[in-house]
Amino acid sequence: MMNKDVDDLQSQLVRRNKEIEIIEKVASQINKNLDLDKIAKTMLVSMDKYFDFKHSMILLFDQTESFLKVIATHGYEDEGIGAKVEVGIGVIGVVAKKKKLMRMANIGSQRRYMQTIKKQVELTDKVEPKKEIHLPGLPNAESQVAIPMLIEDQLIGVFAVESDQVNIFDKSDEMIIRILANQTAIALQNANLYKLEQKRLEELDKAHAELAELNANLEQKVLGRTQELVELSTKLAKYFSPQVYESIFSGKLDVKIQTQRKSLTVFFCDLQGFTQLTERLEPEILTELLTEYLTEMSKIAIKWGGTIDKFIGDAILVFFGDPETKGKKEDAVACVCMALEMLDRLEELREVWLEKGFTKSLKARMGIHSGVCTVGNFGSEDRLDYTVIGNGVNLASRLETSAEPNKILMSEDTYLLVKDDVKCLKSKEISVKGLSYPVQSYEVSGFSSNSSLYSAKLMKSIPGLSLQFDPDEIEDNERAMKLISDVLSRLV
């Protein structure tokens, strides 16, 4: 008798070891997969292969809608994938609700009894039959085990096994089913999380693609709009002096009515005889000539840092010291440098115009004064002019009209600022409206030889020839003379 008991225990031990080995093998197979359907199907096939559970199914719990959904079945003619079970309805629904295992040993007689009661109720109360949930199942099932798949207390789904034999499942089967159900729950949870993460990544990729497309379209629109603004600003810039334009767009200058008293150097220039010339020239030719003249003079004014106030026909008004200043003296010297370069350039233009048939020799008169003026935005809320006004402006204009052709006349205030760099001859006294005293004027004759600007004066450029002569920078005089002689010999 004792030997028989020992044999039974030994047999049970062998069986348990075999079961543990199989459970580990099945767990390994399902845990290395991240596909929900494959995990569920692998589990059911393994249960049949190793433990002879011929008919089984796995249902997943949908938390959002609170129902169970069949994701895998094994051993049924009708797979029933996608069939739904409400929580609390039927054995599987009750297991999901209570989160406890249920084992049914003789469900055939119970089913027949419930069907009889149901028919009697329907006949007596004439109640409409409820819509059946079409789950796969054995028509003559006698035994069933349904177990909740849990992670801690969270319901993942339900695992159900059934058989057409009475009381076929014992405690040992329950243990195996429970262990594998728990392993399956973990694998399904991991797979579900992976699926959700993949879906999230797909949505992110889609969102990124849509955002990239939106950004590309937006960038294209921005580039187009930027190009429009650049073109517009380029057009608007032509109506402003560069210094004023840059000050407005940089925010240094407010676009509102405001003025200030400031030390400036004001420059006036006018072409002698231009009014008479307009009466003889065709409008197109006159426009071409005037445009070329004003363009060249503007380049020089901008080069020396002058603010171009306005053009009045052939007359030019430029001032130095606002919106940016390098200092009173520096502004005055820059203005004289500009005026001298303008005279040189006008001489070159006269030669060009002569070749085009303009026999009239146009000469410029220029006036310069340094003093306190009122500068800023004048006008109305709808139309502003950035300009300069005051007696200083009137004096510069009066000096210009008093100058000889191709001469620069400056006030004593300007002379005192530039006398170290500019050679001047004392000229006549002039009367200015608004001033009770005559103003001493000085005529510019060139740069002082001891001025750093002297070498800059010795720069010439005509079509086909450019000359820059700075004696302080020449190291080999003989070589320089030979180079100049070579150039001269080619001109003969």
Short mmCIF file of C-alpha atoms in Angstrom, two decimals:
data_model
loop_
_atom_site.label_atom_id
_atom_site.label_comp_id
_atom_site.label_asym_id
_atom_site.label_seq_id
_atom_site.Cartn_x
_atom_site.Cartn_y
_atom_site.Cartn_z
CA MET A 1 0.00 0.00 0.00
CA MET A 2 2.83 2.33 0.91
CA ASN A 3 4.60 1.56 -2.36
CA LYS A 4 1.45 2.45 -4.26
CA ASP A 5 1.22 5.82 -2.49
CA VAL A 6 4.87 6.51 -3.24
CA ASP A 7 4.32 5.62 -6.87
CA ASP A 8 1.32 7.96 -7.02
CA LEU A 9 3.31 10.80 -5.48
CA GLN A 10 6.19 10.16 -7.82
CA SER A 11 3.81 10.11 -10.78
CA GLN A 12 2.25 13.41 -9.65
CA LEU A 13 5.72 14.93 -9.23
CA VAL A 14 6.72 13.90 -12.73
CA ARG A 15 3.46 15.31 -14.06
CA ARG A 16 3.97 18.58 -12.17
CA ASN A 17 7.52 18.93 -13.49
CA LYS A 18 6.28 18.21 -16.98
CA GLU A 19 3.50 20.76 -16.59
CA ILE A 20 5.94 23.39 -15.29
CA GLU A 21 8.26 22.69 -18.22
CA ILE A 22 5.39 23.03 -20.68
CA ILE A 23 4.08 26.19 -18.98
CA GLU A 24 7.55 27.78 -19.22
CA LYS A 25 7.74 26.80 -22.89
CA VAL A 26 4.31 28.25 -23.68
CA ALA A 27 5.07 31.41 -21.68
CA SER A 28 8.32 31.83 -23.60
CA GLN A 29 6.49 31.55 -26.92
CA ILE A 30 3.83 34.14 -26.10
CA ASN A 31 6.14 36.60 -24.32
CA LYS A 32 8.49 37.00 -27.26
CA ASN A 33 5.68 38.23 -29.49
CA LEU A 34 4.10 41.71 -29.65
CA ASP A 35 1.19 40.93 -31.95
CA LEU A 36 -2.12 40.59 -30.07
CA ASP A 37 -3.70 38.10 -32.45
CA LYS A 38 -0.57 35.91 -32.67
CA ILE A 39 -0.16 35.84 -28.88
CA ALA A 40 -3.78 34.76 -28.37
CA LYS A 41 -3.67 32.15 -31.15
CA THR A 42 -0.32 30.73 -29.92
CA MET A 43 -1.76 30.39 -26.43
CA LEU A 44 -4.87 28.49 -27.57
CA VAL A 45 -2.97 26.15 -29.90
CA SER A 46 -0.43 25.38 -27.15
CA MET A 47 -3.24 24.62 -24.67
CA ASP A 48 -4.61 22.03 -27.08
CA LYS A 49 -1.19 20.62 -27.97
CA TYR A 50 0.16 20.20 -24.44
CA PHE A 51 -2.94 19.96 -22.21
CA ASP A 52 -5.62 18.65 -24.59
CA PHE A 53 -7.92 21.69 -24.18
CA LYS A 54 -9.71 21.29 -27.51
CA HIS A 55 -12.13 24.20 -27.33
CA SER A 56 -11.11 27.59 -26.01
CA MET A 57 -11.32 31.34 -26.62
CA ILE A 58 -9.77 34.61 -25.47
CA LEU A 59 -11.72 37.84 -25.08
CA LEU A 60 -10.17 41.30 -24.52
CA PHE A 61 -11.77 43.92 -22.29
CA ASP A 62 -12.54 47.30 -23.89
CA GLN A 63 -12.39 49.85 -21.07
CA THR A 64 -13.88 52.69 -23.11
CA GLU A 65 -17.13 50.85 -23.94
CA SER A 66 -17.08 48.30 -21.08
CA PHE A 67 -17.51 45.09 -23.10
CA LEU A 68 -15.48 41.99 -23.96
CA LYS A 69 -14.49 41.21 -27.53
CA VAL A 70 -13.42 37.83 -28.94
CA ILE A 71 -9.93 38.08 -30.45
CA ALA A 72 -9.06 34.37 -30.84
CA THR A 73 -10.79 30.98 -30.72
CA HIS A 74 -9.70 27.38 -31.15
CA GLY A 75 -11.62 24.22 -32.04
CA TYR A 76 -14.90 25.81 -33.23
CA GLU A 77 -16.42 25.69 -36.70
CA ASP A 78 -17.57 29.28 -36.33
CA GLU A 79 -14.61 31.28 -35.02
CA GLY A 80 -16.78 34.18 -33.91
CA ILE A 81 -13.93 36.69 -34.02
CA GLY A 82 -15.23 40.13 -33.07
CA ALA A 83 -18.23 38.84 -31.11
CA LYS A 84 -19.00 41.01 -28.08
CA VAL A 85 -20.05 40.10 -24.54
CA GLU A 86 -21.45 42.66 -22.13
CA VAL A 87 -19.83 42.74 -18.70
CA GLY A 88 -22.14 40.97 -16.22
CA ILE A 89 -24.02 38.97 -18.90
CA GLY A 90 -23.51 35.18 -19.06
CA VAL A 91 -20.72 33.18 -17.45
CA ILE A 92 -17.96 35.10 -19.25
CA GLY A 93 -19.56 38.47 -18.48
CA VAL A 94 -19.97 37.58 -14.78
CA VAL A 95 -16.34 36.42 -14.56
CA ALA A 96 -15.26 39.77 -16.03
CA LYS A 97 -17.45 41.71 -13.60
CA LYS A 98 -16.50 39.79 -10.44
CA LYS A 99 -12.90 39.14 -11.57
CA LYS A 100 -13.16 35.58 -10.23
CA LEU A 101 -12.79 32.14 -11.80
CA MET A 102 -15.93 30.10 -12.54
CA ARG A 103 -15.95 26.34 -13.15
CA MET A 104 -19.15 24.73 -14.44
CA ALA A 105 -19.32 20.92 -14.08
CA ASN A 106 -22.75 19.93 -15.51
CA ILE A 107 -23.91 22.83 -17.62
CA GLY A 108 -25.93 20.68 -20.08
CA SER A 109 -28.83 20.04 -17.64
CA GLN A 110 -28.62 23.63 -16.40
CA ARG A 111 -28.85 24.92 -19.98
CA ARG A 112 -31.85 22.72 -20.73
CA TYR A 113 -33.58 23.84 -17.51
CA MET A 114 -32.94 27.57 -18.29
CA GLN A 115 -34.19 27.15 -21.85
CA THR A 116 -37.44 25.57 -20.57
CA ILE A 117 -37.99 28.42 -18.08
CA LYS A 118 -37.20 30.98 -20.77
CA LYS A 119 -39.76 29.50 -23.18
CA GLN A 120 -42.46 29.43 -20.48
CA VAL A 121 -41.82 33.10 -19.62
CA GLU A 122 -41.97 34.08 -23.29
CA LEU A 123 -45.25 32.19 -23.78
CA THR A 124 -46.84 33.54 -20.58
CA ASP A 125 -45.73 37.19 -20.73
CA LYS A 126 -45.38 37.34 -24.51
CA VAL A 127 -41.99 38.98 -24.00
CA GLU A 128 -39.98 39.54 -27.15
CA PRO A 129 -36.96 37.23 -27.13
CA LYS A 130 -33.74 39.08 -26.38
CA LYS A 131 -31.14 39.36 -29.04
CA GLU A 132 -28.63 36.54 -28.54
CA ILE A 133 -24.88 37.27 -28.47
CA HIS A 134 -23.44 34.89 -31.03
CA LEU A 135 -20.43 33.49 -29.29
CA PRO A 136 -18.68 30.41 -30.61
CA GLY A 137 -19.40 27.40 -28.43
CA LEU A 138 -20.17 23.70 -28.28
CA PRO A 139 -23.88 22.98 -28.70
CA ASN A 140 -23.58 20.11 -26.20
CA ALA A 141 -21.03 21.58 -23.79
CA GLU A 142 -21.02 19.94 -20.34
CA SER A 143 -17.95 21.50 -18.65
CA GLN A 144 -16.58 25.03 -18.73
CA VAL A 145 -13.88 27.08 -17.01
CA ALA A 146 -13.72 30.87 -17.39
CA ILE A 147 -10.98 32.83 -15.69
CA PRO A 148 -10.30 36.58 -15.63
CA MET A 149 -6.92 37.66 -17.01
CA LEU A 150 -5.64 40.21 -14.51
CA ILE A 151 -2.56 42.35 -13.95
CA GLU A 152 -2.79 43.18 -10.26
CA ASP A 153 -6.49 44.16 -10.13
CA GLN A 154 -6.77 45.47 -13.69
CA LEU A 155 -8.96 43.38 -16.00
CA ILE A 156 -7.24 42.58 -19.31
CA GLY A 157 -9.71 40.01 -20.60
CA VAL A 158 -11.23 36.55 -20.04
CA PHE A 159 -9.88 33.11 -20.95
CA ALA A 160 -12.53 30.38 -21.41
CA VAL A 161 -12.22 26.61 -21.97
CA GLU A 162 -15.09 24.15 -22.50
CA SER A 163 -15.68 20.47 -23.21
CA ASP A 164 -18.54 18.17 -24.17
CA GLN A 165 -17.58 15.84 -21.30
CA VAL A 166 -19.13 16.13 -17.86
CA ASN A 167 -16.93 17.39 -15.00
CA ILE A 168 -13.76 17.09 -17.10
CA PHE A 169 -11.80 19.98 -15.54
CA ASP A 170 -10.25 19.47 -12.10
CA LYS A 171 -8.21 21.63 -9.70
CA SER A 172 -5.01 20.81 -11.56
CA ASP A 173 -6.52 22.10 -14.81
CA GLU A 174 -7.65 25.25 -13.02
CA MET A 175 -4.12 25.85 -11.80
CA ILE A 176 -2.64 25.43 -15.29
CA ILE A 177 -5.30 27.65 -16.84
CA ARG A 178 -4.78 30.30 -14.13
CA ILE A 179 -0.98 30.37 -14.60
CA LEU A 180 -1.17 30.55 -18.40
CA ALA A 181 -3.99 33.10 -18.23
CA ASN A 182 -1.81 35.35 -16.07
CA GLN A 183 1.13 34.94 -18.47
CA THR A 184 -1.15 35.68 -21.39
CA ALA A 185 -2.51 38.77 -19.63
CA ILE A 186 1.01 40.18 -19.28
CA ALA A 187 1.86 39.37 -22.90
CA LEU A 188 -1.41 40.85 -24.17
CA GLN A 189 -0.94 43.98 -22.05
CA ASN A 190 2.58 44.45 -23.43
CA ALA A 191 1.33 43.86 -26.96
CA ASN A 192 -1.55 46.26 -26.45
CA LEU A 193 0.80 48.93 -25.09
CA TYR A 194 3.09 48.33 -28.04
CA LYS A 195 0.14 48.61 -30.42
CA LEU A 196 -0.98 51.84 -28.78
CA GLU A 197 2.58 53.19 -28.94
CA GLN A 198 2.82 52.23 -32.61
CA LYS A 199 -0.50 53.93 -33.26
CA ARG A 200 0.72 57.00 -31.38
CA LEU A 201 3.93 57.02 -33.42
CA GLU A 202 1.94 56.67 -36.64
CA GLU A 203 -0.26 59.57 -35.58
CA LEU A 204 2.85 61.57 -34.68
CA ASP A 205 4.43 60.74 -38.04
CA LYS A 206 1.23 61.75 -39.77
CA ALA A 207 1.07 64.93 -37.70
CA HIS A 208 4.72 65.65 -38.47
CA ALA A 209 4.09 65.08 -42.17
CA GLU A 210 1.05 67.35 -42.09
CA LEU A 211 3.01 69.91 -40.08
CA ALA A 212 5.93 69.68 -42.51
CA GLU A 213 3.55 70.19 -45.42
CA LEU A 214 1.90 73.06 -43.57
CA ASN A 215 5.30 74.56 -42.78
CA ALA A 216 6.38 74.15 -46.40
CA ASN A 217 3.22 75.88 -47.60
CA LEU A 218 3.56 78.49 -44.88
CA GLU A 219 7.24 78.98 -45.69
CA GLN A 220 6.36 79.38 -49.35
CA LYS A 221 3.71 81.93 -48.44
CA VAL A 222 6.11 83.70 -46.08
CA LEU A 223 8.80 83.75 -48.77
CA GLY A 224 6.28 85.08 -51.25
CA ARG A 225 5.03 87.66 -48.79
CA THR A 226 8.60 88.54 -47.79
CA GLN A 227 9.49 89.01 -51.44
CA GLU A 228 6.48 91.27 -51.84
CA LEU A 229 7.53 93.28 -48.77
CA VAL A 230 11.12 93.47 -50.03
CA GLU A 231 9.92 94.73 -53.39
CA LEU A 232 7.59 97.19 -51.66
CA SER A 233 10.29 98.41 -49.28
CA THR A 234 12.69 98.75 -52.22
CA LYS A 235 10.14 100.91 -53.98
CA LEU A 236 9.46 102.95 -50.84
CA ALA A 237 13.20 103.36 -50.23
CA LYS A 238 13.45 105.37 -53.42
CA TYR A 239 11.32 108.08 -51.78
CA PHE A 240 13.61 108.41 -48.75
CA SER A 241 17.24 109.16 -48.10
CA PRO A 242 19.00 105.89 -47.08
CA GLN A 243 19.72 107.22 -43.57
CA VAL A 244 16.07 108.15 -43.04
CA TYR A 245 14.85 104.86 -44.52
CA GLU A 246 17.15 102.80 -42.28
CA SER A 247 16.21 104.85 -39.20
CA ILE A 248 12.50 104.26 -39.82
CA PHE A 249 12.85 100.50 -40.36
CA SER A 250 15.26 100.08 -37.44
CA GLY A 251 12.82 101.88 -35.12
CA LYS A 252 15.20 104.75 -34.34
CA LEU A 253 12.88 107.24 -36.00
CA ASP A 254 9.17 107.37 -35.12
CA VAL A 255 6.77 108.02 -37.96
CA LYS A 256 4.93 110.86 -36.27
CA ILE A 257 5.03 114.64 -36.16
CA GLN A 258 8.12 115.52 -34.16
CA THR A 259 11.02 117.95 -34.61
CA GLN A 260 14.19 118.98 -32.82
CA ARG A 261 16.79 121.75 -32.89
CA LYS A 262 20.11 120.37 -34.01
CA SER A 263 23.52 121.44 -35.34
CA LEU A 264 23.61 120.58 -39.05
CA THR A 265 25.59 121.37 -42.18
CA VAL A 266 23.22 122.26 -45.01
CA PHE A 267 24.12 122.03 -48.71
CA PHE A 268 22.33 123.56 -51.70
CA CYS A 269 23.21 122.92 -55.35
CA ASP A 270 21.65 124.27 -58.54
CA LEU A 271 22.52 124.01 -62.25
CA GLN A 272 23.09 127.34 -63.98
CA GLY A 273 20.98 127.79 -67.11
CA PHE A 274 18.97 124.60 -66.63
CA THR A 275 15.64 126.43 -66.72
CA GLN A 276 16.40 127.85 -70.18
CA LEU A 277 17.55 124.39 -71.31
CA THR A 278 14.18 122.84 -70.39
CA GLU A 279 12.48 125.14 -72.91
CA ARG A 280 14.58 123.79 -75.81
CA LEU A 281 14.86 120.05 -75.06
CA GLU A 282 12.29 117.35 -75.68
CA PRO A 283 10.75 116.04 -72.41
CA GLU A 284 12.22 112.54 -72.92
CA ILE A 285 15.75 113.88 -73.48
CA LEU A 286 15.40 116.30 -70.58
CA THR A 287 14.25 113.50 -68.30
CA GLU A 288 17.18 111.29 -69.32
CA LEU A 289 19.71 114.08 -68.69
CA LEU A 290 18.22 115.11 -65.35
CA THR A 291 17.92 111.50 -64.16
CA GLU A 292 21.57 110.79 -64.97
CA TYR A 293 22.69 113.97 -63.19
CA LEU A 294 20.61 113.43 -60.05
CA THR A 295 21.60 109.74 -59.91
CA GLU A 296 25.31 110.52 -59.96
CA MET A 297 24.97 113.34 -57.44
CA SER A 298 22.90 111.13 -55.13
CA LYS A 299 25.53 108.38 -55.17
CA ILE A 300 28.15 110.88 -54.05
CA ALA A 301 25.88 112.33 -51.33
CA ILE A 302 25.18 108.85 -49.95
CA LYS A 303 28.87 107.93 -50.15
CA TRP A 304 29.79 110.85 -47.85
CA GLY A 305 26.90 110.21 -45.43
CA GLY A 306 24.61 113.05 -46.47
CA THR A 307 20.84 112.96 -45.96
CA ILE A 308 19.15 113.82 -49.25
CA ASP A 309 16.27 116.09 -48.28
CA LYS A 310 14.70 116.72 -51.66
CA PHE A 311 15.11 117.40 -55.35
CA ILE A 312 13.48 120.56 -56.70
CA GLY A 313 13.87 120.23 -60.44
CA ASP A 314 17.64 120.29 -60.89
CA ALA A 315 18.22 121.72 -57.38
CA ILE A 316 19.47 119.44 -54.61
CA LEU A 317 19.13 119.92 -50.85
CA VAL A 318 21.36 117.73 -48.66
CA PHE A 319 22.19 118.03 -44.96
CA PHE A 320 24.65 116.35 -42.61
CA GLY A 321 24.15 115.61 -38.90
CA ASP A 322 20.78 113.86 -38.81
CA PRO A 323 19.51 111.20 -38.33
CA GLU A 324 23.18 110.24 -37.78
CA THR A 325 26.16 112.47 -37.05
CA LYS A 326 29.93 111.96 -36.86
CA GLY A 327 30.43 115.30 -35.10
CA LYS A 328 30.06 118.94 -36.16
CA LYS A 329 33.50 119.23 -37.76
CA GLU A 330 33.39 115.80 -39.38
CA ASP A 331 29.94 116.49 -40.85
CA ALA A 332 31.11 119.83 -42.28
CA VAL A 333 34.28 118.32 -43.79
CA ALA A 334 32.24 115.45 -45.30
CA CYS A 335 29.89 118.00 -46.89
CA VAL A 336 32.80 119.88 -48.53
CA CYS A 337 34.30 116.58 -49.77
CA MET A 338 30.94 115.72 -51.28
CA ALA A 339 30.66 119.11 -53.00
CA LEU A 340 34.16 118.88 -54.52
CA GLU A 341 33.52 115.35 -55.79
CA MET A 342 30.20 116.48 -57.28
CA LEU A 343 32.01 119.21 -59.26
CA ASP A 344 34.50 116.65 -60.56
CA ARG A 345 31.75 114.24 -61.54
CA LEU A 346 29.78 117.02 -63.24
CA GLU A 347 32.85 117.80 -65.34
CA GLU A 348 32.94 114.17 -66.47
CA LEU A 349 29.20 114.23 -67.20
CA ARG A 350 29.62 117.34 -69.36
CA GLU A 351 32.06 115.39 -71.57
CA VAL A 352 29.60 112.49 -71.81
CA TRP A 353 26.72 114.84 -72.66
CA LEU A 354 28.87 116.61 -75.25
CA GLU A 355 29.44 113.29 -77.02
CA LYS A 356 25.64 112.82 -77.04
CA GLY A 357 25.15 116.24 -78.67
CA PHE A 358 24.40 118.43 -75.66
CA THR A 359 26.47 121.47 -76.51
CA LYS A 360 25.17 123.49 -73.58
CA SER A 361 27.82 123.37 -70.83
CA LEU A 362 25.95 122.92 -67.55
CA LYS A 363 27.67 124.30 -64.47
CA ALA A 364 26.70 124.04 -60.82
CA ARG A 365 26.58 126.61 -58.04
CA MET A 366 26.89 125.29 -54.49
CA GLY A 367 26.30 126.80 -51.04
CA ILE A 368 27.16 125.38 -47.60
CA HIS A 369 26.28 126.60 -44.10
CA SER A 370 26.75 125.02 -40.66
CA GLY A 371 24.46 126.00 -37.81
CA VAL A 372 21.43 125.14 -35.70
CA CYS A 373 18.33 124.15 -37.70
CA THR A 374 14.98 122.54 -36.99
CA VAL A 375 14.85 119.00 -38.38
CA GLY A 376 12.21 116.26 -38.21
CA ASN A 377 8.81 115.17 -39.48
CA PHE A 378 6.62 118.01 -40.73
CA GLY A 379 3.12 117.78 -42.15
CA SER A 380 -0.13 116.14 -41.07
CA GLU A 381 -1.19 112.80 -39.61
CA ASP A 382 -1.83 111.59 -43.17
CA ARG A 383 1.24 112.99 -44.93
CA LEU A 384 4.69 113.62 -43.45
CA ASP A 385 7.87 115.13 -44.83
CA TYR A 386 11.23 114.54 -43.19
CA THR A 387 13.00 117.85 -43.83
CA VAL A 388 14.99 120.73 -42.37
CA ILE A 389 13.87 124.37 -41.94
CA GLY A 390 15.16 127.58 -40.41
CA ASN A 391 17.46 130.54 -41.08
CA GLY A 392 20.36 128.13 -41.58
CA VAL A 393 18.60 126.61 -44.57
CA ASN A 394 17.82 130.03 -45.99
CA LEU A 395 21.47 131.05 -45.59
CA ALA A 396 22.73 127.93 -47.43
CA SER A 397 20.29 128.69 -50.25
CA ARG A 398 21.44 132.33 -50.38
CA LEU A 399 25.11 131.24 -50.54
CA GLU A 400 24.29 128.93 -53.46
CA THR A 401 22.63 131.71 -55.48
CA SER A 402 25.58 134.02 -54.72
CA ALA A 403 28.22 131.49 -55.85
CA GLU A 404 29.93 131.68 -59.23
CA PRO A 405 29.35 128.80 -61.69
CA ASN A 406 31.29 125.66 -60.70
CA LYS A 407 32.19 127.25 -57.37
CA ILE A 408 31.40 126.40 -53.75
CA LEU A 409 30.54 129.22 -51.38
CA MET A 410 30.41 128.57 -47.63
CA SER A 411 29.55 130.60 -44.55
CA GLU A 412 32.09 131.63 -41.93
CA ASP A 413 30.52 129.11 -39.52
CA THR A 414 31.40 126.29 -41.92
CA TYR A 415 34.82 127.78 -42.68
CA LEU A 416 35.79 127.74 -39.00
CA LEU A 417 35.01 124.01 -38.88
CA VAL A 418 36.89 122.96 -42.06
CA LYS A 419 39.76 125.48 -42.35
CA ASP A 420 42.38 122.92 -41.24
CA ASP A 421 41.48 120.59 -44.12
CA VAL A 422 40.13 122.90 -46.82
CA LYS A 423 41.76 125.81 -48.65
CA CYS A 424 39.35 128.74 -48.87
CA LEU A 425 39.49 132.26 -50.22
CA LYS A 426 37.71 135.01 -48.36
CA SER A 427 34.87 136.21 -50.59
CA LYS A 428 32.08 138.75 -50.42
CA GLU A 429 29.62 139.54 -47.70
CA ILE A 430 26.04 138.63 -48.51
CA SER A 431 22.73 139.77 -47.13
CA VAL A 432 20.18 137.20 -46.03
CA LYS A 433 16.49 137.82 -45.43
CA GLY A 434 15.77 137.40 -41.73
CA LEU A 435 19.29 138.35 -40.63
CA SER A 436 20.09 141.91 -39.54
CA TYR A 437 23.78 141.61 -40.40
CA PRO A 438 25.73 140.66 -43.53
CA VAL A 439 27.32 137.19 -43.68
CA GLN A 440 30.95 136.71 -44.62
CA SER A 441 31.41 134.02 -47.27
CA TYR A 442 34.38 131.88 -48.31
CA GLU A 443 35.07 130.23 -51.64
CA VAL A 444 36.47 126.69 -51.62
CA SER A 445 39.59 126.22 -53.73
CA GLY A 446 40.63 122.69 -52.72
CA PHE A 447 42.15 120.67 -49.90
CA SER A 448 45.04 121.84 -47.76
CA SER A 449 48.31 120.08 -48.67
CA ASN A 450 48.79 119.07 -45.04
CA SER A 451 45.33 117.51 -44.84
CA SER A 452 44.83 113.76 -44.86
CA LEU A 453 42.14 114.42 -47.47
CA TYR A 454 44.66 115.84 -49.94
CA SER A 455 45.62 112.47 -51.44
CA ALA A 456 41.97 111.50 -51.69
CA LYS A 457 41.46 114.51 -53.97
CA LEU A 458 43.92 113.05 -56.47
CA MET A 459 41.49 110.38 -57.66
CA LYS A 460 40.01 110.45 -61.13
CA SER A 461 37.96 108.05 -63.16
CA ILE A 462 36.66 108.25 -66.72
CA PRO A 463 35.50 105.48 -69.06
CA GLY A 464 38.60 103.44 -69.85
CA LEU A 465 40.84 105.14 -67.26
CA SER A 466 40.98 105.16 -63.47
CA LEU A 467 43.70 107.07 -61.58
CA GLN A 468 44.39 107.03 -57.85
CA PHE A 469 47.47 108.94 -56.75
CA ASP A 470 48.68 108.89 -53.14
CA PRO A 471 52.31 110.07 -52.89
CA ASP A 472 52.58 109.01 -49.24
CA GLU A 473 52.02 105.38 -50.17
CA ILE A 474 54.49 105.21 -53.12
CA GLU A 475 57.69 103.39 -52.14
CA ASP A 476 59.44 103.29 -55.55
CA ASN A 477 59.23 106.67 -57.34
CA GLU A 478 61.20 105.52 -60.41
CA ARG A 479 58.89 102.59 -60.94
CA ALA A 480 55.85 104.87 -60.54
CA MET A 481 57.21 107.36 -63.10
CA LYS A 482 57.96 104.53 -65.54
CA LEU A 483 54.40 103.21 -65.15
CA ILE A 484 52.89 106.66 -65.79
CA SER A 485 55.19 107.18 -68.83
CA ASP A 486 54.11 103.82 -70.22
CA VAL A 487 50.44 104.82 -69.91
CA LEU A 488 51.08 108.21 -71.55
CA SER A 489 52.99 106.63 -74.45
CA ARG A 490 49.98 104.46 -75.26
CA LEU A 491 47.71 107.50 -75.45
CA VAL A 492 49.88 109.23 -78.12
#
